[in-house]
Amino acid sequence: MSKKPVRVAVTGAAGQIGYALLFRIASGEMLGKDQPVILQLLEIPDEKAQKALKGVMMELDDCAFPLLAGMEAHGDPMTAFKDADYALLVGSRPRGPGMERAELLAVNGAIFTAQGKALNAVASRNVKVLVVGNPANTNAYIAMKSAPDLPRKNFTAMLRLDHNRAASQIAAKTGKAVADIEKLVVWGNHSPTMYADYRFATIKGDSVAKMINDQEWNANTFLPTVGKRGAAIIEARGLSSAASAANAAIDHMRDWALGTNGKWVTMGIPSDGQYGIPKDTMFGFPVTCENGEYKLVEGLEIDAFSQERINKTLEELQGEQAGVAHLI
Ligand SMILES: NC(=O)C1=CN([C@@H]2O[C@H](COP(=O)(O)OP(=O)(O)OC[C@H]3O[C@@H](n4cnc5c(N)ncnc54)[C@H](O)[C@@H]3O)[C@@H](O)[C@H]2O)C=CC1
Ligand SMILES: O=C([O-])CC(=O)C(=O)O
């Protein structure tokens, strides 16, 4: 018997990430090839944006996806999020050259107050929320704080692009297959302060740290490359990453919904105080996923270098959080 369709809300649906994301959700890459979906698409209530959204929906129609059980265009989060089982909050302004993501808080922060309240009012009580719009961690924090009737654990921020970037750099450095890399983690904020940590990583059971054995490369090449990759893409493309961001969103949601078979992945999740990260801080942590729930990997040793990095990214996040107190 075929499965009951689930409702997937996507904001910023006519934007560049939206265009790289919707077709993959509708084809079953996110929730499985046996899971029908109803897309509830939100754009700003502006004639041009709504018209562009209609165009994307025409193309979705033209794909005749067997799993696309329905599709709606919305200009109001109160209708877009109605009964949503999944919500991908992409819609917000991207940065341009020379900007840091945190500078977007002033223009984007308020979006997540309104959308958090709307999720609180109308979404499924089990809704799984992924915030992509930057600065992703703090926007996810705002949305979570604006939705007091939903479990905190339903709110997550996207660190998966950083995780995938780190894996790709390690594969290139070691000459090994990216698919064989396990136990990688990116701690903290989706910003240049993030700490991509391969101390526990393995490739076919062998230690990546031992394979690389080059702390100078770690500190002066690997970490800056991963941390500043978003800016490098903007510099090269003239636009911020879209296809790789959409791909990371698919990875994040698929793993959360369908499980990781014990494999570690990185998710931005609200802390419960582990690793000294204060409760509610939306922080990149290593997790495994099973039965639709993520579980933090606990008990990892934090050495002095790592502690210094974690402190730095935490400090930045706390500064961002303090700056949005008026939005909550
Ligand atoms: N967390 C991550 O790893 C990444 C995050 N991003 C962020 O994702 C966001 C979207 O990026 P793009 O798709 O490239 O931007 P874009 O400008 O191409 O599209 C954004 C879309 O969102 C819509 N929008 C704006 N405010 C909205 C609202 N309140 N409700 C619904 N829709 C709204 C706009 O009309 C536009 O169509 C940016 O903030 C960007 O910085 C981008 C790459 C990676
Ligand atoms: O850098 C940006 O502004 C877009 C983004 O978040 C990324 O590519 O990691």
mmCIF file of C-alpha atoms and ligand atoms in Angstrom:
data_model
loop_
_atom_site.group_PDB
_atom_site.id
_atom_site.type_symbol
_atom_site.label_atom_id
_atom_site.label_comp_id
_atom_site.label_asym_id
_atom_site.label_seq_id
_atom_site.Cartn_x
_atom_site.Cartn_y
_atom_site.Cartn_z
ATOM 1 C CA MET A 1 0.000 0.000 0.000
ATOM 2 C CA SER A 2 1.377 3.434 -0.851
ATOM 3 C CA LYS A 3 2.338 5.790 1.965
ATOM 4 C CA LYS A 4 0.242 8.794 3.008
ATOM 5 C CA PRO A 5 1.684 12.047 1.576
ATOM 6 C CA VAL A 6 3.630 14.284 3.961
ATOM 7 C CA ARG A 7 3.553 18.077 3.864
ATOM 8 C CA VAL A 8 6.833 19.826 3.104
ATOM 9 C CA ALA A 9 6.928 23.616 3.440
ATOM 10 C CA VAL A 10 9.749 25.466 1.687
ATOM 11 C CA THR A 11 10.298 29.211 2.031
ATOM 12 C CA GLY A 12 12.137 31.321 -0.512
ATOM 13 C CA ALA A 13 10.836 28.821 -3.036
ATOM 14 C CA ALA A 14 11.498 31.043 -6.066
ATOM 15 C CA GLY A 15 15.080 31.804 -5.039
ATOM 16 C CA GLN A 16 18.241 30.159 -6.282
ATOM 17 C CA ILE A 17 18.456 27.498 -3.548
ATOM 18 C CA GLY A 18 14.732 26.843 -3.990
ATOM 19 C CA TYR A 19 15.313 26.132 -7.667
ATOM 20 C CA ALA A 20 18.001 23.586 -6.843
ATOM 21 C CA LEU A 21 15.979 22.031 -4.015
ATOM 22 C CA LEU A 22 12.342 21.580 -4.973
ATOM 23 C CA PHE A 23 12.869 19.193 -7.857
ATOM 24 C CA ARG A 24 14.954 16.898 -5.701
ATOM 25 C CA ILE A 25 12.376 16.873 -2.898
ATOM 26 C CA ALA A 26 9.645 16.105 -5.430
ATOM 27 C CA SER A 27 11.681 13.294 -6.963
ATOM 28 C CA GLY A 28 12.002 11.522 -3.609
ATOM 29 C CA GLU A 29 15.663 12.212 -2.897
ATOM 30 C CA MET A 30 14.904 13.749 0.480
ATOM 31 C CA LEU A 31 12.292 11.507 2.051
ATOM 32 C CA GLY A 32 12.592 8.332 0.019
ATOM 33 C CA LYS A 33 11.420 6.991 -3.306
ATOM 34 C CA ASP A 34 8.237 5.611 -1.703
ATOM 35 C CA GLN A 35 7.165 8.796 0.115
ATOM 36 C CA PRO A 36 4.647 11.076 -1.656
ATOM 37 C CA VAL A 37 4.975 14.780 -0.800
ATOM 38 C CA ILE A 38 2.770 17.847 -0.884
ATOM 39 C CA LEU A 39 4.849 21.002 -1.430
ATOM 40 C CA GLN A 40 3.658 24.108 0.427
ATOM 41 C CA LEU A 41 5.707 26.903 -1.103
ATOM 42 C CA LEU A 42 6.157 30.322 0.452
ATOM 43 C CA GLU A 43 7.391 33.479 -1.231
ATOM 44 C CA ILE A 44 7.062 37.117 -0.273
ATOM 45 C CA PRO A 45 3.635 38.533 -1.184
ATOM 46 C CA ASP A 46 5.077 40.501 -4.046
ATOM 47 C CA GLU A 47 3.819 40.225 -7.608
ATOM 48 C CA LYS A 48 7.204 39.480 -9.154
ATOM 49 C CA ALA A 49 8.163 36.827 -6.583
ATOM 50 C CA GLN A 50 4.763 35.142 -6.765
ATOM 51 C CA LYS A 51 4.920 35.118 -10.552
ATOM 52 C CA ALA A 52 8.400 33.550 -10.455
ATOM 53 C CA LEU A 53 7.067 30.964 -7.990
ATOM 54 C CA LYS A 54 4.225 30.120 -10.409
ATOM 55 C CA GLY A 55 6.870 29.556 -13.088
ATOM 56 C CA VAL A 56 8.787 27.122 -10.862
ATOM 57 C CA MET A 57 5.526 25.295 -10.126
ATOM 58 C CA MET A 58 4.819 25.046 -13.858
ATOM 59 C CA GLU A 59 8.191 23.354 -14.260
ATOM 60 C CA LEU A 60 7.473 21.023 -11.358
ATOM 61 C CA ASP A 61 4.221 20.096 -13.098
ATOM 62 C CA ASP A 62 6.136 19.472 -16.294
ATOM 63 C CA CYS A 63 8.365 16.921 -14.554
ATOM 64 C CA ALA A 64 5.304 14.739 -13.848
ATOM 65 C CA PHE A 65 6.942 13.487 -10.658
ATOM 66 C CA PRO A 66 5.049 10.381 -9.478
ATOM 67 C CA LEU A 67 5.662 11.326 -5.810
ATOM 68 C CA LEU A 68 4.382 14.911 -6.083
ATOM 69 C CA ALA A 69 0.925 14.531 -4.572
ATOM 70 C CA GLY A 70 0.111 18.242 -4.409
ATOM 71 C CA MET A 71 1.572 21.718 -4.595
ATOM 72 C CA GLU A 72 0.465 25.098 -3.228
ATOM 73 C CA ALA A 73 1.769 28.678 -3.558
ATOM 74 C CA HIS A 74 1.567 30.919 -0.489
ATOM 75 C CA GLY A 75 2.368 34.490 0.472
ATOM 76 C CA ASP A 76 1.687 34.067 4.195
ATOM 77 C CA PRO A 77 3.514 31.674 6.575
ATOM 78 C CA MET A 78 0.264 31.086 8.484
ATOM 79 C CA THR A 79 -1.124 29.214 5.490
ATOM 80 C CA ALA A 80 2.176 27.894 4.099
ATOM 81 C CA PHE A 81 3.047 26.071 7.344
ATOM 82 C CA LYS A 82 -0.428 24.597 7.962
ATOM 83 C CA ASP A 83 0.046 21.004 9.185
ATOM 84 C CA ALA A 84 3.608 20.974 7.778
ATOM 85 C CA ASP A 85 5.576 17.840 8.684
ATOM 86 C CA TYR A 86 8.834 19.353 7.375
ATOM 87 C CA ALA A 87 9.766 23.018 7.011
ATOM 88 C CA LEU A 88 12.849 24.200 5.143
ATOM 89 C CA LEU A 89 13.350 27.875 5.942
ATOM 90 C CA VAL A 90 15.461 29.141 3.091
ATOM 91 C CA GLY A 91 13.799 32.463 2.256
ATOM 92 C CA SER A 92 15.938 35.420 3.298
ATOM 93 C CA ARG A 93 18.584 37.663 1.808
ATOM 94 C CA PRO A 94 21.952 36.197 0.804
ATOM 95 C CA ARG A 95 25.171 38.148 1.398
ATOM 96 C CA GLY A 96 27.208 39.768 -1.315
ATOM 97 C CA PRO A 97 30.997 40.052 -1.732
ATOM 98 C CA GLY A 98 32.849 41.458 1.277
ATOM 99 C CA MET A 99 30.017 40.829 3.766
ATOM 100 C CA GLU A 100 29.977 38.417 6.714
ATOM 101 C CA ARG A 101 26.834 36.327 7.255
ATOM 102 C CA ALA A 102 26.225 37.895 10.677
ATOM 103 C CA GLU A 103 25.666 41.237 8.936
ATOM 104 C CA LEU A 104 22.471 39.723 7.510
ATOM 105 C CA LEU A 105 20.876 39.497 10.952
ATOM 106 C CA ALA A 106 19.569 43.044 10.715
ATOM 107 C CA VAL A 107 17.639 42.266 7.502
ATOM 108 C CA ASN A 108 16.821 38.590 8.028
ATOM 109 C CA GLY A 109 16.326 38.159 11.785
ATOM 110 C CA ALA A 110 12.737 39.404 11.908
ATOM 111 C CA ILE A 111 11.665 36.899 9.214
ATOM 112 C CA PHE A 112 12.354 34.099 11.682
ATOM 113 C CA THR A 113 10.327 35.648 14.501
ATOM 114 C CA ALA A 114 7.273 35.721 12.230
ATOM 115 C CA GLN A 115 7.926 32.268 10.814
ATOM 116 C CA GLY A 116 8.623 30.742 14.241
ATOM 117 C CA LYS A 117 5.291 32.123 15.463
ATOM 118 C CA ALA A 118 3.499 30.766 12.411
ATOM 119 C CA LEU A 119 5.044 27.312 12.875
ATOM 120 C CA ASN A 120 4.018 27.451 16.522
ATOM 121 C CA ALA A 121 0.440 28.235 15.536
ATOM 122 C CA VAL A 122 -0.256 25.953 12.589
ATOM 123 C CA ALA A 123 2.439 23.323 11.871
ATOM 124 C CA SER A 124 2.333 19.665 12.881
ATOM 125 C CA ARG A 125 3.534 19.267 16.486
ATOM 126 C CA ASN A 126 6.232 16.958 15.114
ATOM 127 C CA VAL A 127 7.399 19.342 12.399
ATOM 128 C CA LYS A 128 11.073 19.007 11.568
ATOM 129 C CA VAL A 129 12.487 22.465 10.869
ATOM 130 C CA LEU A 130 15.727 23.196 9.053
ATOM 131 C CA VAL A 131 16.929 26.791 8.888
ATOM 132 C CA VAL A 132 19.135 27.509 5.871
ATOM 133 C CA GLY A 133 18.767 31.304 5.648
ATOM 134 C CA ASN A 134 21.771 33.134 7.072
ATOM 135 C CA PRO A 135 23.015 33.550 9.671
ATOM 136 C CA ALA A 136 21.523 30.082 9.982
ATOM 137 C CA ASN A 137 22.308 29.235 13.618
ATOM 138 C CA THR A 138 20.946 32.446 15.053
ATOM 139 C CA ASN A 139 17.925 32.482 12.738
ATOM 140 C CA ALA A 140 17.128 28.937 13.908
ATOM 141 C CA TYR A 141 17.524 30.132 17.508
ATOM 142 C CA ILE A 142 15.072 33.000 16.843
ATOM 143 C CA ALA A 143 12.553 30.635 15.220
ATOM 144 C CA MET A 144 12.833 28.149 18.106
ATOM 145 C CA LYS A 145 12.386 30.876 20.724
ATOM 146 C CA SER A 146 9.361 32.207 18.813
ATOM 147 C CA ALA A 147 7.670 28.794 18.918
ATOM 148 C CA PRO A 148 7.322 27.981 22.616
ATOM 149 C CA ASP A 149 4.623 25.335 22.088
ATOM 150 C CA LEU A 150 6.793 23.194 19.828
ATOM 151 C CA PRO A 151 9.565 20.947 21.201
ATOM 152 C CA ARG A 152 12.954 22.718 21.016
ATOM 153 C CA LYS A 153 14.467 19.671 19.393
ATOM 154 C CA ASN A 154 12.323 20.256 16.272
ATOM 155 C CA PHE A 155 14.511 23.221 15.303
ATOM 156 C CA THR A 156 17.828 22.757 13.553
ATOM 157 C CA ALA A 157 20.322 24.859 11.589
ATOM 158 C CA MET A 158 22.272 23.829 8.514
ATOM 159 C CA LEU A 159 25.927 22.960 9.152
ATOM 160 C CA ARG A 160 25.848 20.127 6.630
ATOM 161 C CA LEU A 161 27.345 22.159 3.821
ATOM 162 C CA ASP A 162 30.370 22.793 6.060
ATOM 163 C CA HIS A 163 30.520 19.087 6.926
ATOM 164 C CA ASN A 164 30.408 18.115 3.246
ATOM 165 C CA ARG A 165 33.031 20.741 2.374
ATOM 166 C CA ALA A 166 35.330 19.393 5.090
ATOM 167 C CA ALA A 167 34.856 15.819 3.840
ATOM 168 C CA SER A 168 35.680 16.873 0.303
ATOM 169 C CA GLN A 169 38.883 18.660 1.383
ATOM 170 C CA ILE A 170 39.981 15.596 3.373
ATOM 171 C CA ALA A 171 39.290 13.284 0.439
ATOM 172 C CA ALA A 172 41.431 15.498 -1.790
ATOM 173 C CA LYS A 173 44.249 15.682 0.769
ATOM 174 C CA THR A 174 44.367 11.933 1.458
ATOM 175 C CA GLY A 175 43.518 10.746 -2.049
ATOM 176 C CA LYS A 176 40.773 8.548 -0.580
ATOM 177 C CA ALA A 177 37.079 8.271 -1.451
ATOM 178 C CA VAL A 178 34.833 10.854 0.177
ATOM 179 C CA ALA A 179 32.225 8.132 0.795
ATOM 180 C CA ASP A 180 34.614 6.276 3.097
ATOM 181 C CA ILE A 181 35.102 9.187 5.526
ATOM 182 C CA GLU A 182 33.393 8.648 8.878
ATOM 183 C CA LYS A 183 33.254 10.465 12.218
ATOM 184 C CA LEU A 184 33.839 13.966 10.980
ATOM 185 C CA VAL A 185 32.318 16.907 12.817
ATOM 186 C CA VAL A 186 31.974 20.666 12.399
ATOM 187 C CA TRP A 187 31.460 22.354 15.754
ATOM 188 C CA GLY A 188 29.693 25.669 16.262
ATOM 189 C CA ASN A 189 28.507 28.451 14.017
ATOM 190 C CA HIS A 190 28.002 28.435 10.250
ATOM 191 C CA SER A 191 30.571 31.212 9.926
ATOM 192 C CA PRO A 192 34.341 31.419 9.483
ATOM 193 C CA THR A 193 34.715 30.574 13.205
ATOM 194 C CA MET A 194 33.302 27.063 12.690
ATOM 195 C CA TYR A 195 35.642 24.302 13.808
ATOM 196 C CA ALA A 196 35.904 21.424 11.335
ATOM 197 C CA ASP A 197 37.419 18.623 13.397
ATOM 198 C CA TYR A 198 38.874 15.425 11.891
ATOM 199 C CA ARG A 199 40.565 14.150 15.060
ATOM 200 C CA PHE A 200 38.068 11.281 15.332
ATOM 201 C CA ALA A 201 37.612 10.750 11.607
ATOM 202 C CA THR A 202 38.397 7.434 9.958
ATOM 203 C CA ILE A 203 38.679 6.111 6.427
ATOM 204 C CA LYS A 204 37.990 2.379 6.274
ATOM 205 C CA GLY A 205 38.844 2.245 9.954
ATOM 206 C CA ASP A 206 42.181 4.106 9.700
ATOM 207 C CA SER A 207 42.692 7.398 11.526
ATOM 208 C CA VAL A 208 42.501 10.457 9.254
ATOM 209 C CA ALA A 209 44.543 12.528 11.732
ATOM 210 C CA LYS A 210 47.368 9.967 11.539
ATOM 211 C CA MET A 211 47.081 9.761 7.755
ATOM 212 C CA ILE A 212 47.404 13.532 7.390
ATOM 213 C CA ASN A 213 49.694 14.095 10.364
ATOM 214 C CA ASP A 214 50.158 17.783 9.601
ATOM 215 C CA GLN A 215 48.913 20.264 12.196
ATOM 216 C CA GLU A 216 50.233 23.168 10.145
ATOM 217 C CA TRP A 217 47.971 22.108 7.234
ATOM 218 C CA ASN A 218 45.063 21.686 9.643
ATOM 219 C CA ALA A 219 45.392 25.134 11.218
ATOM 220 C CA ASN A 220 46.540 27.174 8.223
ATOM 221 C CA THR A 221 45.009 25.503 5.165
ATOM 222 C CA PHE A 222 42.154 23.148 6.039
ATOM 223 C CA LEU A 223 40.305 25.255 8.610
ATOM 224 C CA PRO A 224 40.475 28.550 6.650
ATOM 225 C CA THR A 225 39.502 26.778 3.411
ATOM 226 C CA VAL A 226 36.409 25.186 4.919
ATOM 227 C CA GLY A 227 35.555 28.265 7.012
ATOM 228 C CA LYS A 228 35.777 30.700 4.114
ATOM 229 C CA ARG A 229 34.429 28.467 1.361
ATOM 230 C CA GLY A 230 31.129 30.360 1.146
ATOM 231 C CA ALA A 231 32.973 33.622 0.488
ATOM 232 C CA ALA A 232 35.203 31.893 -2.083
ATOM 233 C CA ILE A 233 32.108 30.681 -3.962
ATOM 234 C CA ILE A 234 30.625 34.196 -3.919
ATOM 235 C CA GLU A 235 33.904 35.564 -5.231
ATOM 236 C CA ALA A 236 34.011 33.002 -8.047
ATOM 237 C CA ARG A 237 30.329 32.833 -9.015
ATOM 238 C CA GLY A 238 29.164 36.319 -8.136
ATOM 239 C CA LEU A 239 26.341 34.608 -6.233
ATOM 240 C CA SER A 240 26.293 32.541 -3.062
ATOM 241 C CA SER A 241 26.290 28.749 -3.217
ATOM 242 C CA ALA A 242 22.962 27.331 -4.266
ATOM 243 C CA ALA A 243 23.206 23.782 -5.634
ATOM 244 C CA SER A 244 25.628 22.675 -2.909
ATOM 245 C CA ALA A 245 23.441 24.364 -0.273
ATOM 246 C CA ALA A 246 20.338 22.619 -1.614
ATOM 247 C CA ASN A 247 22.254 19.336 -1.653
ATOM 248 C CA ALA A 248 23.252 19.807 1.978
ATOM 249 C CA ALA A 249 19.641 20.571 2.926
ATOM 250 C CA ILE A 250 18.547 17.323 1.261
ATOM 251 C CA ASP A 251 21.301 15.408 3.110
ATOM 252 C CA HIS A 252 20.358 16.975 6.466
ATOM 253 C CA MET A 253 16.623 16.252 6.164
ATOM 254 C CA ARG A 254 17.073 12.791 4.629
ATOM 255 C CA ASP A 255 19.390 11.708 7.410
ATOM 256 C CA TRP A 256 17.128 13.157 10.113
ATOM 257 C CA ALA A 257 14.027 11.479 8.652
ATOM 258 C CA LEU A 258 15.471 8.183 7.439
ATOM 259 C CA GLY A 259 18.483 7.657 9.748
ATOM 260 C CA THR A 260 22.250 7.438 9.341
ATOM 261 C CA ASN A 261 22.860 3.760 10.217
ATOM 262 C CA GLY A 262 25.182 4.791 13.016
ATOM 263 C CA LYS A 263 27.181 7.199 10.846
ATOM 264 C CA TRP A 264 28.018 10.608 12.346
ATOM 265 C CA VAL A 265 26.762 13.722 10.609
ATOM 266 C CA THR A 266 26.853 17.366 11.657
ATOM 267 C CA MET A 267 23.643 19.195 12.554
ATOM 268 C CA GLY A 268 23.081 22.569 14.176
ATOM 269 C CA ILE A 269 20.886 21.663 17.150
ATOM 270 C CA PRO A 270 19.860 23.370 20.405
ATOM 271 C CA SER A 271 22.343 22.408 23.091
ATOM 272 C CA ASP A 272 21.244 20.726 26.294
ATOM 273 C CA GLY A 273 24.498 21.793 27.923
ATOM 274 C CA GLN A 274 26.792 19.129 26.462
ATOM 275 C CA TYR A 275 30.449 19.990 25.892
ATOM 276 C CA GLY A 276 29.976 23.110 28.014
ATOM 277 C CA ILE A 277 27.740 24.763 25.393
ATOM 278 C CA PRO A 278 24.982 26.649 27.212
ATOM 279 C CA LYS A 279 21.441 25.315 26.876
ATOM 280 C CA ASP A 280 19.507 26.460 23.775
ATOM 281 C CA THR A 281 22.594 27.644 21.878
ATOM 282 C CA MET A 282 22.099 26.487 18.274
ATOM 283 C CA PHE A 283 25.442 24.768 17.795
ATOM 284 C CA GLY A 284 26.993 22.423 15.251
ATOM 285 C CA PHE A 285 27.438 19.018 16.928
ATOM 286 C CA PRO A 286 28.154 15.447 15.816
ATOM 287 C CA VAL A 287 24.937 13.420 15.786
ATOM 288 C CA THR A 288 23.607 10.083 14.639
ATOM 289 C CA CYS A 289 19.980 9.726 13.508
ATOM 290 C CA GLU A 290 17.552 6.867 14.031
ATOM 291 C CA ASN A 291 13.756 6.546 13.901
ATOM 292 C CA GLY A 292 13.300 10.215 12.996
ATOM 293 C CA GLU A 293 15.337 11.518 15.953
ATOM 294 C CA TYR A 294 18.863 12.846 16.157
ATOM 295 C CA LYS A 295 21.149 11.897 19.029
ATOM 296 C CA LEU A 296 24.219 13.885 20.017
ATOM 297 C CA VAL A 297 27.497 11.964 20.090
ATOM 298 C CA GLU A 298 28.690 12.528 23.645
ATOM 299 C CA GLY A 299 31.906 11.987 25.543
ATOM 300 C CA LEU A 300 34.434 13.042 22.894
ATOM 301 C CA GLU A 301 37.699 14.337 24.224
ATOM 302 C CA ILE A 302 38.264 18.042 23.666
ATOM 303 C CA ASP A 303 41.962 18.945 23.600
ATOM 304 C CA ALA A 304 43.372 22.445 24.174
ATOM 305 C CA PHE A 305 43.431 23.433 20.476
ATOM 306 C CA SER A 306 39.851 22.244 20.013
ATOM 307 C CA GLN A 307 38.654 23.954 23.182
ATOM 308 C CA GLU A 308 40.110 27.235 21.999
ATOM 309 C CA ARG A 309 38.295 26.887 18.658
ATOM 310 C CA ILE A 310 35.030 25.871 20.296
ATOM 311 C CA ASN A 311 35.245 28.825 22.700
ATOM 312 C CA LYS A 312 35.744 31.209 19.796
ATOM 313 C CA THR A 313 32.758 30.027 17.777
ATOM 314 C CA LEU A 314 30.604 29.896 20.929
ATOM 315 C CA GLU A 315 31.575 33.439 21.840
ATOM 316 C CA GLU A 316 30.514 34.632 18.387
ATOM 317 C CA LEU A 317 27.175 32.824 18.636
ATOM 318 C CA GLN A 318 26.496 34.280 22.056
ATOM 319 C CA GLY A 319 27.196 37.745 20.656
ATOM 320 C CA GLU A 320 24.709 37.123 17.838
ATOM 321 C CA GLN A 321 22.127 35.825 20.314
ATOM 322 C CA ALA A 322 22.523 38.880 22.529
ATOM 323 C CA GLY A 323 22.034 41.068 19.450
ATOM 324 C CA VAL A 324 18.636 39.527 18.660
ATOM 325 C CA ALA A 325 17.160 39.567 22.172
ATOM 326 C CA HIS A 326 14.707 42.252 21.006
ATOM 327 C CA LEU A 327 13.313 39.883 18.328
ATOM 328 C CA ILE A 328 12.314 37.145 20.755
HETATM 329 N N1 LIG B 1 23.281 27.587 5.839
HETATM 330 C C1 LIG B 1 23.944 27.470 4.718
HETATM 331 O O1 LIG B 1 24.855 26.627 4.609
HETATM 332 C C2 LIG B 1 23.644 28.349 3.533
HETATM 333 C C3 LIG B 1 22.749 29.375 3.621
HETATM 334 N N2 LIG B 1 22.475 30.186 2.552
HETATM 335 C C4 LIG B 1 21.501 31.261 2.749
HETATM 336 O O2 LIG B 1 20.244 30.864 2.202
HETATM 337 C C5 LIG B 1 19.462 32.037 1.953
HETATM 338 C C6 LIG B 1 18.815 31.972 0.582
HETATM 339 O O3 LIG B 1 19.791 31.992 -0.423
HETATM 340 P P1 LIG B 1 19.412 32.059 -1.982
HETATM 341 O O4 LIG B 1 18.348 31.085 -2.321
HETATM 342 O O5 LIG B 1 20.686 32.018 -2.714
HETATM 343 O O6 LIG B 1 18.833 33.547 -2.075
HETATM 344 P P2 LIG B 1 17.877 34.167 -3.192
HETATM 345 O O7 LIG B 1 17.902 35.647 -3.001
HETATM 346 O O8 LIG B 1 18.177 33.594 -4.537
HETATM 347 O O9 LIG B 1 16.443 33.622 -2.771
HETATM 348 C C7 LIG B 1 15.854 33.948 -1.562
HETATM 349 C C8 LIG B 1 14.359 33.937 -1.796
HETATM 350 O O10 LIG B 1 13.743 34.117 -0.540
HETATM 351 C C9 LIG B 1 12.621 34.931 -0.723
HETATM 352 N N3 LIG B 1 12.254 35.529 0.570
HETATM 353 C C10 LIG B 1 12.802 36.585 1.198
HETATM 354 N N4 LIG B 1 12.171 36.830 2.355
HETATM 355 C C11 LIG B 1 11.221 35.880 2.480
HETATM 356 C C12 LIG B 1 10.235 35.607 3.445
HETATM 357 N N5 LIG B 1 10.100 36.372 4.536
HETATM 358 N N6 LIG B 1 9.406 34.556 3.254
HETATM 359 C C13 LIG B 1 9.523 33.796 2.145
HETATM 360 N N7 LIG B 1 10.433 34.015 1.168
HETATM 361 C C14 LIG B 1 11.271 35.035 1.347
HETATM 362 C C15 LIG B 1 13.056 35.959 -1.776
HETATM 363 O O11 LIG B 1 11.937 36.557 -2.421
HETATM 364 C C16 LIG B 1 13.882 35.072 -2.702
HETATM 365 O O12 LIG B 1 13.092 34.526 -3.759
HETATM 366 C C17 LIG B 1 20.424 33.226 2.145
HETATM 367 O O13 LIG B 1 20.220 33.783 3.431
HETATM 368 C C18 LIG B 1 21.791 32.575 2.052
HETATM 369 O O14 LIG B 1 22.786 33.322 2.690
HETATM 370 C C19 LIG B 1 23.094 29.986 1.365
HETATM 371 C C20 LIG B 1 23.999 28.967 1.203
HETATM 372 C C21 LIG B 1 24.356 28.085 2.273
HETATM 373 O O1 LIG B 2 28.577 32.103 2.309
HETATM 374 C C1 LIG B 2 27.394 32.445 2.123
HETATM 375 O O2 LIG B 2 26.956 33.574 2.302
HETATM 376 C C2 LIG B 2 26.450 31.375 1.695
HETATM 377 C C3 LIG B 2 26.692 30.252 2.617
HETATM 378 O O3 LIG B 2 26.256 30.266 3.743
HETATM 379 C C4 LIG B 2 27.694 29.261 2.223
HETATM 380 O O4 LIG B 2 27.986 29.088 1.038
HETATM 381 O O5 LIG B 2 28.216 28.615 3.136
#
